Amino acid sequence: MRRLAAFRVAAALAWLVGASFVAGTAVADVHAAPHPIPAGAAPAAVETFEPSAAKLAAVSSVDRHAAELTQLSDRIWAYAEIALREHKSAAALADFAEKKGFRVQRGVAGMPTAFVATYGQGRPVIGVMGEYDALPGLSQQAVAEKKPLAAGAGGHGCGHNLFGAGSLGAAIAIKEQIAAGKLKGTVVFFGTPAEEDVGGKIYMARDGFFDGVDAVLAWHPEDYTQADLTSSQAMVDIAVEFHGKAAHAAYDPWNARSAVDALELFTHGLNLMREHVRPTSRMHYTIAAGGDVPNVVAEYAKVWLWLRDWQRSEVEDLLVRVRKLAEGAAVMTETTGTVTVQTGSWEMLVNEPGARLLYANLLWIGPAAYTEQEQAFARQIQRSTGVPEVGMFAGVRPLEGQKAEGGSTDVADVSWVAPTLHVSIATSPQGAPWHAWPVVASGGMSIGHKGMVRAAKVLAATMVDLYEQPAALAAVKADFKAKKGEVVYKPYVPDGPPPLPKD
Ligand SMILES: [Zn+2]
């Protein structure tokens, strides 16, 4: 998940099939926190099925392309390009799609690294999303100890190299079935950049790229495997800025009005407010500007703040209160204050019939088979990061959801525009830190590759269901329609392209 997200933590409950699990990270209290996301996701009876010819063919297509997909993933892993700079990574995926017969539209929604690859015609239109941005400073070799590849460089600490290549593998598997006349309709691969930063999907959703898509799928690398019934946190990313007047801090301080004073009053107010917000709310900030030297009274100060909750309405309420805090701080210090919403994402609209399809296909495809060397690699990472040495999670968690994890994703914005199905696939050792070197290490070797291939198969098999079973697609769409209700999606991002890096 992206910078907006900063999560993907080990889960605290032993919802396992076929593997042992030991809970225990510092975030267990977060998991236990109550939150008001929809109830009613009782474990469902999942029907077993006889796979259709198209499903068998789609899954064997993934196997046939596994070596190429692995190579593609490893290239993106090695590029390790961060948000909106992922030029080589986006080109690698787009070129690969084009080579496989997709029509590719590059540089969409004002982002040079966003693209859409389409094959086929008519309905249904089934999409699958891929990500490929890395995280700064996480460079790491594919070894079981902390060892940067190039100190200070980026690294795939969220496994997006696997996410992009695996999703494209699923799209290609479907394309081949359409080409062979086994499936009818259109398949779309969405190349979605900057998940860890501005949230490329938000801009693509804003600009209508998901309009008219019957259903769209995504997966995410994880330390467990499960069809997701869990929502995500809505969030807003805001800049709170204060402008005062500079003067010599000793010679004529009476001529000055300090922006840093305003900043301090603002953050003090925010921290007192913590006691009077819902337990589900999260408020975290950094001081982005706080003056330069002590002997110049600061005329400018800036707080970079994120507000989150499981419900967008709570986030909106927090935003109103934060505006008052900024106003009050400015009044007290005779400065001026501004609050600017920079970006934000909605909470995920969970699709239950879609999760059931994913779950049934997860069970059909079966558990991951790790070698003893892979399990030893995982245990070594666990040992060196101080988490229980339980190795990889190979099984499938039951279809249960609604546990409270913290984090936000731009996938959630898409979920308000088109029915969105989401699955988590194990690519990293259980409990080991996320957005950290263990994810980079395992995403660049066979553990990650196996997760990517498994993800491609589950996505492809579920997409086949949506093409072949009109009733299943209708249920997915009806669930979306019922949950969305009368709400009109309105993204938090302003008009125009996101701020692009200048160099
Ligand atoms: Zn991620």
JSON list of C-alpha atoms in Angstrom, two decimals, residues 2-5 232-238 284 305-309 311-312 315 341 343-347 407-409 492:
[
{"chain": "A", "resi": 2, "resn": "ARG", "atom": "CA", "xyz": [1.09, 3.43, -0.62]},
{"chain": "A", "resi": 3, "resn": "ARG", "atom": "CA", "xyz": [2.45, 6.21, 1.46]},
{"chain": "A", "resi": 4, "resn": "LEU", "atom": "CA", "xyz": [-1.19, 7.00, 2.03]},
{"chain": "A", "resi": 5, "resn": "ALA", "atom": "CA", "xyz": [-1.37, 3.53, 3.30]},
{"chain": "A", "resi": 232, "resn": "SER", "atom": "CA", "xyz": [-9.81, 0.26, 4.20]},
{"chain": "A", "resi": 233, "resn": "GLN", "atom": "CA", "xyz": [-9.59, 3.62, 5.90]},
{"chain": "A", "resi": 234, "resn": "ALA", "atom": "CA", "xyz": [-10.80, 6.77, 4.18]},
{"chain": "A", "resi": 235, "resn": "MET", "atom": "CA", "xyz": [-8.18, 9.47, 4.49]},
{"chain": "A", "resi": 236, "resn": "VAL", "atom": "CA", "xyz": [-7.32, 13.03, 3.56]},
{"chain": "A", "resi": 237, "resn": "ASP", "atom": "CA", "xyz": [-3.82, 14.37, 3.09]},
{"chain": "A", "resi": 238, "resn": "ILE", "atom": "CA", "xyz": [-3.64, 18.05, 4.00]},
{"chain": "A", "resi": 284, "resn": "HIS", "atom": "CA", "xyz": [-0.58, 11.76, 12.06]},
{"chain": "A", "resi": 305, "resn": "LEU", "atom": "CA", "xyz": [-1.14, 15.95, 8.20]},
{"chain": "A", "resi": 306, "resn": "TRP", "atom": "CA", "xyz": [-3.23, 12.86, 7.39]},
{"chain": "A", "resi": 307, "resn": "LEU", "atom": "CA", "xyz": [-6.64, 12.20, 8.85]},
{"chain": "A", "resi": 308, "resn": "ARG", "atom": "CA", "xyz": [-8.14, 8.72, 8.64]},
{"chain": "A", "resi": 309, "resn": "ASP", "atom": "CA", "xyz": [-11.15, 6.76, 9.72]},
{"chain": "A", "resi": 311, "resn": "GLN", "atom": "CA", "xyz": [-15.91, 6.10, 7.47]},
{"chain": "A", "resi": 312, "resn": "ARG", "atom": "CA", "xyz": [-15.47, 9.04, 5.18]},
{"chain": "A", "resi": 315, "resn": "VAL", "atom": "CA", "xyz": [-12.82, 12.10, 8.17]},
{"chain": "A", "resi": 341, "resn": "VAL", "atom": "CA", "xyz": [-6.52, 19.23, 0.88]},
{"chain": "A", "resi": 343, "resn": "THR", "atom": "CA", "xyz": [-5.20, 14.28, -1.91]},
{"chain": "A", "resi": 344, "resn": "GLY", "atom": "CA", "xyz": [-7.13, 11.57, -0.15]},
{"chain": "A", "resi": 345, "resn": "SER", "atom": "CA", "xyz": [-8.93, 8.34, -0.70]},
{"chain": "A", "resi": 346, "resn": "TRP", "atom": "CA", "xyz": [-12.28, 6.85, 0.09]},
{"chain": "A", "resi": 347, "resn": "GLU", "atom": "CA", "xyz": [-12.93, 3.73, 2.14]},
{"chain": "A", "resi": 407, "resn": "GLY", "atom": "CA", "xyz": [-4.38, 1.72, 6.14]},
{"chain": "A", "resi": 408, "resn": "SER", "atom": "CA", "xyz": [-5.75, 3.31, 3.03]},
{"chain": "A", "resi": 409, "resn": "THR", "atom": "CA", "xyz": [-5.45, 2.54, -0.66]},
{"chain": "A", "resi": 492, "resn": "TYR", "atom": "CA", "xyz": [-10.32, 14.38, -3.09]}
]
